[in-house]
PDB file of C-alpha atoms in Angstrom:
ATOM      1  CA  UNK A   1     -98.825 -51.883  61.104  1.00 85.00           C
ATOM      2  CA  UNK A   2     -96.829 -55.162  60.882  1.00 90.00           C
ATOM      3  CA  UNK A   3     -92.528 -54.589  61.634  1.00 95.00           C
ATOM      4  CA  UNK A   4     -90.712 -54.474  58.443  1.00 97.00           C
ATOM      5  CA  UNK A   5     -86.999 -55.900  58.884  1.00 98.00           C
ATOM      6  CA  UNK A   6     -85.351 -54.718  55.506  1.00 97.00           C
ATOM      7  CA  UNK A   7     -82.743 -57.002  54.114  1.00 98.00           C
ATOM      8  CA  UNK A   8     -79.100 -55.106  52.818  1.00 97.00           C
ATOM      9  CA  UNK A   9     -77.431 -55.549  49.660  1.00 97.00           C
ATOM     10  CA  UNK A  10     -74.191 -56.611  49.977  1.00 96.00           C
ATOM     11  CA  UNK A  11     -71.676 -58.067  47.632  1.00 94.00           C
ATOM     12  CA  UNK A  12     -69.850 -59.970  50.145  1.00 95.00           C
ATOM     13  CA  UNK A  13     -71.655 -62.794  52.238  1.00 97.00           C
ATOM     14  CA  UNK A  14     -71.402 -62.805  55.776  1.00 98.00           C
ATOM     15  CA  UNK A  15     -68.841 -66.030  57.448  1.00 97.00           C
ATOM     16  CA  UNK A  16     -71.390 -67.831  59.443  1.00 98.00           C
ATOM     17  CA  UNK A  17     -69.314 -68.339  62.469  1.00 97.00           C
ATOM     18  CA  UNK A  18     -71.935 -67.052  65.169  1.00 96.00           C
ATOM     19  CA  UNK A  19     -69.376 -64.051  66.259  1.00 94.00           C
ATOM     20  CA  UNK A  20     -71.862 -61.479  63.916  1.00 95.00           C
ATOM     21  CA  UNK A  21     -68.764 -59.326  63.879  1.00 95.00           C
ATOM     22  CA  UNK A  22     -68.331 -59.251  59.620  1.00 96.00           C
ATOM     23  CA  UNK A  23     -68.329 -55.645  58.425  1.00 96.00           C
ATOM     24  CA  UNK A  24     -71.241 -56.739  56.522  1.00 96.00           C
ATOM     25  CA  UNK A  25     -73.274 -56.666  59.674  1.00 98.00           C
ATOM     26  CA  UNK A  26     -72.751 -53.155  60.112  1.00 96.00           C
ATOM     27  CA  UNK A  27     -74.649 -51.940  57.195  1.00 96.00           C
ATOM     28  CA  UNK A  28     -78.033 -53.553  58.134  1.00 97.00           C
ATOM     29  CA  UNK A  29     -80.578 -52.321  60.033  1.00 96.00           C
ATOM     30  CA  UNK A  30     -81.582 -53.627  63.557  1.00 98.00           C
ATOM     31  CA  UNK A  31     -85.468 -54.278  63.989  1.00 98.00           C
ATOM     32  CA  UNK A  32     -85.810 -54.524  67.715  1.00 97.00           C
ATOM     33  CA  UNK A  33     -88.476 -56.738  68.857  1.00 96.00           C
ATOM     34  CA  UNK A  34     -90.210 -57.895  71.879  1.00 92.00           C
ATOM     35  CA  UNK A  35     -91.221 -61.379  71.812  1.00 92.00           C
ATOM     36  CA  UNK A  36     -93.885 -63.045  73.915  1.00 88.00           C
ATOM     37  CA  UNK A  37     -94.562 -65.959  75.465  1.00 82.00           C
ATOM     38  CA  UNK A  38     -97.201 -68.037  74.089  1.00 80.00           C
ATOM     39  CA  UNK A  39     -96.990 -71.679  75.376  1.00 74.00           C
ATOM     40  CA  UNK A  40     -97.600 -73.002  78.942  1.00 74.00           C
ATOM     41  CA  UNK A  41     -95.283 -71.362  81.336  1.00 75.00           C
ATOM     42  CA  UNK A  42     -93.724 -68.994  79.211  1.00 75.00           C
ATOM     43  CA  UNK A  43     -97.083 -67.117  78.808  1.00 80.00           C
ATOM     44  CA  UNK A  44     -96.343 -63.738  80.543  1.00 79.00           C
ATOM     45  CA  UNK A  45     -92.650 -63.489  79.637  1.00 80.00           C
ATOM     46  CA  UNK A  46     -90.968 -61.770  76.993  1.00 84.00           C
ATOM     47  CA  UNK A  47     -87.919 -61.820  75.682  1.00 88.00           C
ATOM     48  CA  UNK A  48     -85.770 -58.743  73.410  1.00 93.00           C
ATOM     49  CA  UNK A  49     -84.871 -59.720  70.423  1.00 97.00           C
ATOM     50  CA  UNK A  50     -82.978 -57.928  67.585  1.00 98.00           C
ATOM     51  CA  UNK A  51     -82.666 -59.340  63.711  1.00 98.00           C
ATOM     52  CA  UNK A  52     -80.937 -58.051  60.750  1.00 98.00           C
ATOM     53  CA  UNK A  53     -81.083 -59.159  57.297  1.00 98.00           C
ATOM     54  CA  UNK A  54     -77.952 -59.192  54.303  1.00 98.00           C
ATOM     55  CA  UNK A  55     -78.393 -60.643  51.089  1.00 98.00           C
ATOM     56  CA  UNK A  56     -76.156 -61.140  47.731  1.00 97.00           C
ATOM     57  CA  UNK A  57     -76.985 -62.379  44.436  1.00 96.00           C
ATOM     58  CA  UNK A  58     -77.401 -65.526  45.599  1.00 97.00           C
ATOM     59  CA  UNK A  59     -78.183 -65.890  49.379  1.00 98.00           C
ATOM     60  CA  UNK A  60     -79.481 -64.396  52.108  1.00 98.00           C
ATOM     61  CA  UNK A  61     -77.882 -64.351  56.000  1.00 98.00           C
ATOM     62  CA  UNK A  62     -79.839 -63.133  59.424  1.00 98.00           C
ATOM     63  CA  UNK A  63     -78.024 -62.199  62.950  1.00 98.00           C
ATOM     64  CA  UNK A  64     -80.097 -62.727  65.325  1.00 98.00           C
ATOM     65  CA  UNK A  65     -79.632 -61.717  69.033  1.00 97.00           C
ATOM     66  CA  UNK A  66     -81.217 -62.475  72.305  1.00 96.00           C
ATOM     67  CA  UNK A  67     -80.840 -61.916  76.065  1.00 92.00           C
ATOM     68  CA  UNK A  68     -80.155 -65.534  77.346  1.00 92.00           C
ATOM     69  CA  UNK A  69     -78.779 -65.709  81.088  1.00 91.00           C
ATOM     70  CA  UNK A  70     -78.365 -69.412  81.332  1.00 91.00           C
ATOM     71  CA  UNK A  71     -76.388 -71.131  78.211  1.00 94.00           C
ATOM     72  CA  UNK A  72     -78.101 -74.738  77.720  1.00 93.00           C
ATOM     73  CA  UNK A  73     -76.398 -76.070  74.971  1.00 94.00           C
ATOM     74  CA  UNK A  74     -74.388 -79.605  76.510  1.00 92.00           C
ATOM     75  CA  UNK A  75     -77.336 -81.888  76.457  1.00 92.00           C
ATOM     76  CA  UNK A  76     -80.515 -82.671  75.095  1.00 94.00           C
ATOM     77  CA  UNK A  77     -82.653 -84.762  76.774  1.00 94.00           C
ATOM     78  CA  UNK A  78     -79.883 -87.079  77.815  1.00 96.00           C
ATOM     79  CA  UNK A  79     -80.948 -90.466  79.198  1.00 97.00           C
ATOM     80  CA  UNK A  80     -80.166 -90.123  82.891  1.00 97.00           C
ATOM     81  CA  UNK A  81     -78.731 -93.073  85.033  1.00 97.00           C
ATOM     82  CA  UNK A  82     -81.310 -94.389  87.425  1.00 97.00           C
ATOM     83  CA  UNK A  83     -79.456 -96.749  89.899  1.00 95.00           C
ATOM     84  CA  UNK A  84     -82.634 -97.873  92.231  1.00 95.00           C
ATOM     85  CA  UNK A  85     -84.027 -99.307  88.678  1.00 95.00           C
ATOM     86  CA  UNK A  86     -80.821 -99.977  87.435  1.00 95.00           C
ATOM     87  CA  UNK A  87     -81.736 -98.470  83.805  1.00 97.00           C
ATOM     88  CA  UNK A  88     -82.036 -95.413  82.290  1.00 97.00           C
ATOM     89  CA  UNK A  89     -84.372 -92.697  82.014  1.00 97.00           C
ATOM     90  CA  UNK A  90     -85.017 -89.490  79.644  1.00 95.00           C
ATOM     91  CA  UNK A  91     -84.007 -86.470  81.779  1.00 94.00           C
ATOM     92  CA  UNK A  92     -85.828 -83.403  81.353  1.00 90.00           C
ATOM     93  CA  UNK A  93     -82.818 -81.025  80.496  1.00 92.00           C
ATOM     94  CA  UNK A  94     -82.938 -79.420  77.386  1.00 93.00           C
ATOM     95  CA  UNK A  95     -81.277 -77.022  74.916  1.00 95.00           C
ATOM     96  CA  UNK A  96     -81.816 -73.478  74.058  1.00 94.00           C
ATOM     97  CA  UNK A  97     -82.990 -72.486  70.130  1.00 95.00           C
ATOM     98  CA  UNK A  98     -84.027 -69.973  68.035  1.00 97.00           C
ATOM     99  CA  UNK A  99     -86.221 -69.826  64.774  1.00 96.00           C
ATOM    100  CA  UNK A 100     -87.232 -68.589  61.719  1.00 98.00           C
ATOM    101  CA  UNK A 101     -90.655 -69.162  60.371  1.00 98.00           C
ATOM    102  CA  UNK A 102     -91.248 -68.296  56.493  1.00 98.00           C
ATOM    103  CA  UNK A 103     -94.597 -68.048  54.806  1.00 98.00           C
ATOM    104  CA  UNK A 104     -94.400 -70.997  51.788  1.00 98.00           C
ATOM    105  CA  UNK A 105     -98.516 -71.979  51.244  1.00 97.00           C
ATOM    106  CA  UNK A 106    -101.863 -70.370  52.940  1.00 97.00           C
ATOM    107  CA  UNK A 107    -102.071 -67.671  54.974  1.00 96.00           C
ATOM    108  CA  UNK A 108     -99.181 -66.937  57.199  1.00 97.00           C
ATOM    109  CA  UNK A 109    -100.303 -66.394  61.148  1.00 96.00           C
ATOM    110  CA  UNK A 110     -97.133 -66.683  63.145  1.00 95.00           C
ATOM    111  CA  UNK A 111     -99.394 -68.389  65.376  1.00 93.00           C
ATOM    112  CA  UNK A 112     -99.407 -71.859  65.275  1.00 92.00           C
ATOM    113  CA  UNK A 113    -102.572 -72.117  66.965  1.00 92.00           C
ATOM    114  CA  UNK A 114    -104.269 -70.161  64.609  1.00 94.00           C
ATOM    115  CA  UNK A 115    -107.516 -72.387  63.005  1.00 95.00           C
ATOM    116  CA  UNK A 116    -105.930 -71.673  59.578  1.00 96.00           C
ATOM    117  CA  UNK A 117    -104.925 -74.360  56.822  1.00 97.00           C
ATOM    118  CA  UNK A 118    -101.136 -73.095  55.968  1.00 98.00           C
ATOM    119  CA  UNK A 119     -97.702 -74.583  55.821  1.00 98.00           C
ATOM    120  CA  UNK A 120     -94.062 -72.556  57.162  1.00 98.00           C
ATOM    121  CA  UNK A 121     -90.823 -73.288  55.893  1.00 98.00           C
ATOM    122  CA  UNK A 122     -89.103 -73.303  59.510  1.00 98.00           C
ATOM    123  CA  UNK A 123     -85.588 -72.735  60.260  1.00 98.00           C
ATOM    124  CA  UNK A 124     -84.243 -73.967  63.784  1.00 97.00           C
ATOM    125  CA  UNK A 125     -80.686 -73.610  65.224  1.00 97.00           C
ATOM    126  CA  UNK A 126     -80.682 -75.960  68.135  1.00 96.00           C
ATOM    127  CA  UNK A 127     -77.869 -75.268  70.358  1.00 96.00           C
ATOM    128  CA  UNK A 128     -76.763 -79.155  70.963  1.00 96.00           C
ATOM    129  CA  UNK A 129     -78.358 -80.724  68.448  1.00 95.00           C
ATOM    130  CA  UNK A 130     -77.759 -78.535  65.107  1.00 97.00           C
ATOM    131  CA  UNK A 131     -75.065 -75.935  66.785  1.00 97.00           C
ATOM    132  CA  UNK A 132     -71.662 -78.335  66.816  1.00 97.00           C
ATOM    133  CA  UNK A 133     -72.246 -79.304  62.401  1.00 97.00           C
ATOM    134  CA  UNK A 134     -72.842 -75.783  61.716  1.00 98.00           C
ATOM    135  CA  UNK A 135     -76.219 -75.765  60.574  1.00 98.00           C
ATOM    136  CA  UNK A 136     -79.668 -75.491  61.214  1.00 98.00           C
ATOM    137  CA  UNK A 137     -82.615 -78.055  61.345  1.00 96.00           C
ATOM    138  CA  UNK A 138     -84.695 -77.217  58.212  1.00 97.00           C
ATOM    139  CA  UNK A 139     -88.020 -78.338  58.186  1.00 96.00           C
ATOM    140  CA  UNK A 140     -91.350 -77.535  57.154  1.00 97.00           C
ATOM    141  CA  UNK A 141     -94.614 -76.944  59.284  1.00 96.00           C
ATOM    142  CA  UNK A 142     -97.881 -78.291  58.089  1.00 97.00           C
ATOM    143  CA  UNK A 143    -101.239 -76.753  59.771  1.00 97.00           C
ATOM    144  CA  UNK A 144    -104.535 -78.724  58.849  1.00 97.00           C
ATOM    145  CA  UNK A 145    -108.099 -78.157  60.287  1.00 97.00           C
ATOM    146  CA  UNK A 146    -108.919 -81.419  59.377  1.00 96.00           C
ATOM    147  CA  UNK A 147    -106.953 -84.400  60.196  1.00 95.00           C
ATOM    148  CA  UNK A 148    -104.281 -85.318  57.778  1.00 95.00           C
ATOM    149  CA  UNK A 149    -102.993 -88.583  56.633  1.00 92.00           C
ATOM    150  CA  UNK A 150     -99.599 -89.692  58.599  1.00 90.00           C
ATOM    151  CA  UNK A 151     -98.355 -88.907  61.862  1.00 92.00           C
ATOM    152  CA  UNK A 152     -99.687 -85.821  63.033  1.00 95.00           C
ATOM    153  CA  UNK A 153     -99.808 -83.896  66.888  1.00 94.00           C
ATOM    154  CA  UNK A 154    -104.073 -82.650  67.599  1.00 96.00           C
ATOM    155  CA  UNK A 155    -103.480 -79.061  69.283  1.00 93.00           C
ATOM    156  CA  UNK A 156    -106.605 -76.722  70.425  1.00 93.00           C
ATOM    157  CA  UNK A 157    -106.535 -73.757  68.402  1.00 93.00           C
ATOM    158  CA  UNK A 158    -107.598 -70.002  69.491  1.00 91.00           C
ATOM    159  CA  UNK A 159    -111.296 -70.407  68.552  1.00 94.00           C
ATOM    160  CA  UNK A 160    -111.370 -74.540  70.458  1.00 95.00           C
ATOM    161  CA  UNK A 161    -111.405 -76.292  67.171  1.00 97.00           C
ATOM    162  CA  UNK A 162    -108.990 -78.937  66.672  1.00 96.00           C
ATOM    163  CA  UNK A 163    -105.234 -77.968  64.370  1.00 97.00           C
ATOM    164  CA  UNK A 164    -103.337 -80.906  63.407  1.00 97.00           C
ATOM    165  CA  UNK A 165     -99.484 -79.709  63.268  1.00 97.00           C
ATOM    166  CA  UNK A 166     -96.972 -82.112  60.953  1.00 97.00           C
ATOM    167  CA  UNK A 167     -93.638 -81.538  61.458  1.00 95.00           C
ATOM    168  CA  UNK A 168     -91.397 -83.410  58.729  1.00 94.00           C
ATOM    169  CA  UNK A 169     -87.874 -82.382  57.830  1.00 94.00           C
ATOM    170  CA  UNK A 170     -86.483 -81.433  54.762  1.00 96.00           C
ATOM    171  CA  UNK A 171     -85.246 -84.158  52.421  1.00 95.00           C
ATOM    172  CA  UNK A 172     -82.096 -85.888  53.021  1.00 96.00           C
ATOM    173  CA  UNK A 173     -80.406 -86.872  55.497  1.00 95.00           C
ATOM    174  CA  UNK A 174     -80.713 -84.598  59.125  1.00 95.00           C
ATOM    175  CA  UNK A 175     -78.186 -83.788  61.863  1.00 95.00           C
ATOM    176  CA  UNK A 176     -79.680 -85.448  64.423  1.00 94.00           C
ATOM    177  CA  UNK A 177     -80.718 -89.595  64.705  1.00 95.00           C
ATOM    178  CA  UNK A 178     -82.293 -90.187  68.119  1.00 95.00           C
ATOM    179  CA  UNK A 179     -80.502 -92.777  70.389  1.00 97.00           C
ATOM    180  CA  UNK A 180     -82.115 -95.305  72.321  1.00 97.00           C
ATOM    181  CA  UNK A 181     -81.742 -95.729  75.867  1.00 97.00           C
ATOM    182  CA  UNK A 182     -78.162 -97.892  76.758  1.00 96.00           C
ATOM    183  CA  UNK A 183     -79.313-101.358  77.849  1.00 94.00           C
ATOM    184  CA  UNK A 184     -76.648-101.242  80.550  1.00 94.00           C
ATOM    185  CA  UNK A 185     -74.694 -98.779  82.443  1.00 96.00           C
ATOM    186  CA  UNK A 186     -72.397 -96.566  80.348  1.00 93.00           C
ATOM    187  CA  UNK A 187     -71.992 -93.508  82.843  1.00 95.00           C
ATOM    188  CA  UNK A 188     -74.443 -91.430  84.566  1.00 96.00           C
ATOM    189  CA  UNK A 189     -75.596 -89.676  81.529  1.00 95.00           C
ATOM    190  CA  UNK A 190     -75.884 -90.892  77.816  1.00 96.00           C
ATOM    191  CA  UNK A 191     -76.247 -88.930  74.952  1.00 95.00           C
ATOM    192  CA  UNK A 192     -79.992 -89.285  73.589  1.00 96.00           C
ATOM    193  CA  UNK A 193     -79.307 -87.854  70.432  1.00 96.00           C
ATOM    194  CA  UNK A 194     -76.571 -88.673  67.663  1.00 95.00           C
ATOM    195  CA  UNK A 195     -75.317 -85.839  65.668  1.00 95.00           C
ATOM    196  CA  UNK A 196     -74.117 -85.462  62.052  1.00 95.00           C
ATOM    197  CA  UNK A 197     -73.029 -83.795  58.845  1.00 95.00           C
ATOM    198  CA  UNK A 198     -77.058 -83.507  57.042  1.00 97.00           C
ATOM    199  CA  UNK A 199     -77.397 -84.305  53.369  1.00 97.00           C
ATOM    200  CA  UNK A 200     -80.184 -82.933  50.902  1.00 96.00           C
ATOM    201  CA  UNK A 201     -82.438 -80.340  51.477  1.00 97.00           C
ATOM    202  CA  UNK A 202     -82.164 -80.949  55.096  1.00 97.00           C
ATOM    203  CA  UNK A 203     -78.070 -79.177  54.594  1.00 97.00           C
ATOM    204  CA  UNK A 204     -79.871 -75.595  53.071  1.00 98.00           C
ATOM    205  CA  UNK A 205     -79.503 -73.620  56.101  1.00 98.00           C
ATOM    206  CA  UNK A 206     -75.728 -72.666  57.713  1.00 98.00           C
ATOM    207  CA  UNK A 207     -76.210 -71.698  61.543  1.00 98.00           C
ATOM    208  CA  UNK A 208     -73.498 -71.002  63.748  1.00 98.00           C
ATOM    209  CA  UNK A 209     -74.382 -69.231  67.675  1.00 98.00           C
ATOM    210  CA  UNK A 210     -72.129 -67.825  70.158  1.00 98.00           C
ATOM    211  CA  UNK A 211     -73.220 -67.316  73.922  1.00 97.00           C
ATOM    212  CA  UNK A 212     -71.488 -64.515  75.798  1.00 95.00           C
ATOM    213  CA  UNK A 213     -72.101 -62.452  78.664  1.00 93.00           C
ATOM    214  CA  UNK A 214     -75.866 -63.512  79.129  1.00 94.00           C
ATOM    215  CA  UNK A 215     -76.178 -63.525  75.100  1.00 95.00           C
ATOM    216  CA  UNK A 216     -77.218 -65.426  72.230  1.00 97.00           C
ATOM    217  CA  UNK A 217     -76.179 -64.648  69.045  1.00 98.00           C
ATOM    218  CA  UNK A 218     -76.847 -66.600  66.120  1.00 98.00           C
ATOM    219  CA  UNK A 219     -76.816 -66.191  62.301  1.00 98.00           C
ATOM    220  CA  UNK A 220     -78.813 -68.134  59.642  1.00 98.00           C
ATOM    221  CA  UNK A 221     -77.707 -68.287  55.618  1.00 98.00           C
ATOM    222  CA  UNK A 222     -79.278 -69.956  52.806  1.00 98.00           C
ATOM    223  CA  UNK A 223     -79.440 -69.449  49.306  1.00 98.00           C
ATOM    224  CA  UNK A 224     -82.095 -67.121  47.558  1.00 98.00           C
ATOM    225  CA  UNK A 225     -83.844 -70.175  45.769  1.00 98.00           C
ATOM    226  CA  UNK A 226     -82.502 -73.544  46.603  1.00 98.00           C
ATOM    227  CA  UNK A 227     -84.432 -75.363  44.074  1.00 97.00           C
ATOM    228  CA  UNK A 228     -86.194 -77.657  46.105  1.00 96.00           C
ATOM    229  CA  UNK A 229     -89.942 -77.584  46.546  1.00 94.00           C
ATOM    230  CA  UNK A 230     -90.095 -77.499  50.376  1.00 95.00           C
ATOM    231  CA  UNK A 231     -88.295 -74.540  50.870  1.00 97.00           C
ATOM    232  CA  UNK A 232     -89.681 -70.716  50.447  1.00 98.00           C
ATOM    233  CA  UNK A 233     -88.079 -69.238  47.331  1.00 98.00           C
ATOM    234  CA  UNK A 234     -87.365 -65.755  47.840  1.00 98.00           C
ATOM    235  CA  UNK A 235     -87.211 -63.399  45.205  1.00 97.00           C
ATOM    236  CA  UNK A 236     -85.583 -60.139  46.278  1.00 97.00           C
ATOM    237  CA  UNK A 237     -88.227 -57.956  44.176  1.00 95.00           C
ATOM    238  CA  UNK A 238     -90.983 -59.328  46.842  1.00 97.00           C
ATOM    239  CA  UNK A 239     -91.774 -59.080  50.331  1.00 98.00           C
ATOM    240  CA  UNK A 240     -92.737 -61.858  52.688  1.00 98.00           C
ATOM    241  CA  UNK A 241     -94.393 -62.840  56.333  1.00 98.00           C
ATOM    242  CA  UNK A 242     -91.895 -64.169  58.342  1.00 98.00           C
ATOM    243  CA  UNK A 243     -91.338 -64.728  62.177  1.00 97.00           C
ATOM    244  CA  UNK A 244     -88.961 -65.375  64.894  1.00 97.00           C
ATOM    245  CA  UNK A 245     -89.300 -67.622  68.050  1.00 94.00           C
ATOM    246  CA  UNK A 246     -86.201 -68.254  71.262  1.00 94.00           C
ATOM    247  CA  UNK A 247     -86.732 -71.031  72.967  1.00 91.00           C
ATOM    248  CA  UNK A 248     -84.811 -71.195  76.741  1.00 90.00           C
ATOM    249  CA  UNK A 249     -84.146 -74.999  77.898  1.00 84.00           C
ATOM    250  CA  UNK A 250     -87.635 -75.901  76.145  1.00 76.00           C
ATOM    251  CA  UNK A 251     -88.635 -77.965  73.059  1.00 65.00           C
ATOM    252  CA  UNK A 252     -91.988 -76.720  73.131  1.00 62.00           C
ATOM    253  CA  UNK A 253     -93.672 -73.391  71.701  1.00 64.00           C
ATOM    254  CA  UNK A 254     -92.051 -70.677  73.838  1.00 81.00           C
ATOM    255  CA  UNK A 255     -91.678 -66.817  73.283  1.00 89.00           C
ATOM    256  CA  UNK A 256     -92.516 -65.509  69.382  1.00 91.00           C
ATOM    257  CA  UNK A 257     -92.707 -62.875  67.355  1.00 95.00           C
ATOM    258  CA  UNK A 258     -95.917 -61.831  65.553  1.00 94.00           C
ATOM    259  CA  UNK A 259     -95.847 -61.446  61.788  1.00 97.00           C
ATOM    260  CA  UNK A 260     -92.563 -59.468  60.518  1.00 98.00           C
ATOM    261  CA  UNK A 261     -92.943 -58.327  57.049  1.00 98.00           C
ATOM    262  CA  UNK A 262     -89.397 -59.139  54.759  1.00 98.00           C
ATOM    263  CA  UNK A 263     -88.214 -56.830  51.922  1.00 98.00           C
ATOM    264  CA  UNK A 264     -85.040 -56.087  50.388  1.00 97.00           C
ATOM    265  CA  UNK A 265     -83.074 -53.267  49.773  1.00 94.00           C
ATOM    266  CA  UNK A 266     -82.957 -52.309  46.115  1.00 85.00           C
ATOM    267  CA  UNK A 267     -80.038 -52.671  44.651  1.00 77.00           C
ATOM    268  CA  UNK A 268     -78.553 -49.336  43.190  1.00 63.00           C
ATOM    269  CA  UNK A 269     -77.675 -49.883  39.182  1.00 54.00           C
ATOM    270  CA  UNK A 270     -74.266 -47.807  39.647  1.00 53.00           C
ATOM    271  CA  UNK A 271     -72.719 -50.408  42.229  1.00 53.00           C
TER     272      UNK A 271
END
């Protein structure tokens, strides 16, 4: 029996500020999950996670909450003074994230190594990268079995057949523009990443995370329908697959959920 995480009716939306504290957040059910690892060296870990789901008339919000002892959120992959060469070099420091996966076309695995033709609508909050505009990167995930047209990253899937993964984002303009490498010195570490207000469908999601005493809190809000065609609409008399992945000081697959089945509360005719 898949988790159900049951989204709240409420007429007042959440203030995306990462603190999770709006009395909004008290009505909602927790669904308390384990997540595993499924990628390289996070295979045998886990990691407790707990989500909760509002919605209005017109958007819904997620907290989402993880156990986190490190906070990695001042760099990403900065390029890293190397003064035998005398130039730089990408460092392998990285931030900490959290996602939300949304079925959109073809059957939804929560595996992205499944041997499935599907596409997500993916949510990220990136804690250097997305965290200091306020928002989240929103992008789409396209699985083929077949090689696509376009750039495209050849994985090995459960069964050993080949899974092309696409990653474009949203349309419009994103938060972050990668930086080349400074041509001479500018300090021991430069910034490999510019970030910025985004523009589009790339600006759908608000995400705002706080760290505090070895935790990660973060919530998510986007409208219902956003009326662009590579986003998931969600219409509160349906229920969807969904998923949730943390990510500690990786970019790579790390620890994920398996599918999580999304309703919402119905709304009572006498409010």
């Amino acid at each position: 029996m898949l988790p159900e995480l049951k989204a709240k009716y409420v007429k007042t939306k959440p203030i995306i500020d990462g603190a999770g504290s709006d009395d909004v957040w008290k009505l909602a059910k927790p669904l308390n999950l384990d997540v595993a690892g499924v990628w390289g060296p996070a295979i045998g870990t886990s990691a407790k996670v707990t989500i909760k789901a509002v919605y209005t008339d017109s958007h819904i919000a997620f907290l989402v909450s993880w156990d986190d002892a490190t906070r990695d959120d001042k760099m990403h992959k900065p390029w890293v003074w190397v003064a035998e060469k005398k130039m730089y070099e990408q460092s392998k420091e990285q931030e900490d994230a959290v996602a939300l996966a949304f079925e959109l076309s073809g059957p939804f695995t929560a595996d992205m190594l499944s041997s499935v033709d599907a596409v997500w609508d993916l949510w990220t909050w990136k804690a250097t990268r997305t965290d200091p505009v306020g928002y989240a990167l929103d992008k789409t995930h396209r699985y083929s079995t077949t090689q696509p047209s376009g750039k495209a990253r050849e994985y090995k899937s459960r069964t050993g057949t080949p899974i092309w993964i696409q990653r474009p984002d949203d349309a419009g303009k994103s938060t972050q523009t990668s930086l080349p490498a400074p041509t001479e010195y500018r300090g021991d570490k430069a910034p490999a990443y510019m970030i910025g207000e985004p523009s589009g469908s790339a600006a759908d999601v608000r995400a705002k995370g706080t760290w505090e005493h070895g935790r990660w809190t973060v919530e998510f809000m986007r409208k219902l329908d956003t009326g662009h065609t590579d986003d998931t609409v969600l219409e509160t008399k349906k229920t969807y697959a969904i998923a949730v992945a943390v990510q500690d000081r990786t970019g790579d697959m790390d620890k994920a959920s398996s599918v999580i089945r999304l309703g919402f509360e119905t709304i009572d005719p006498a409010r």
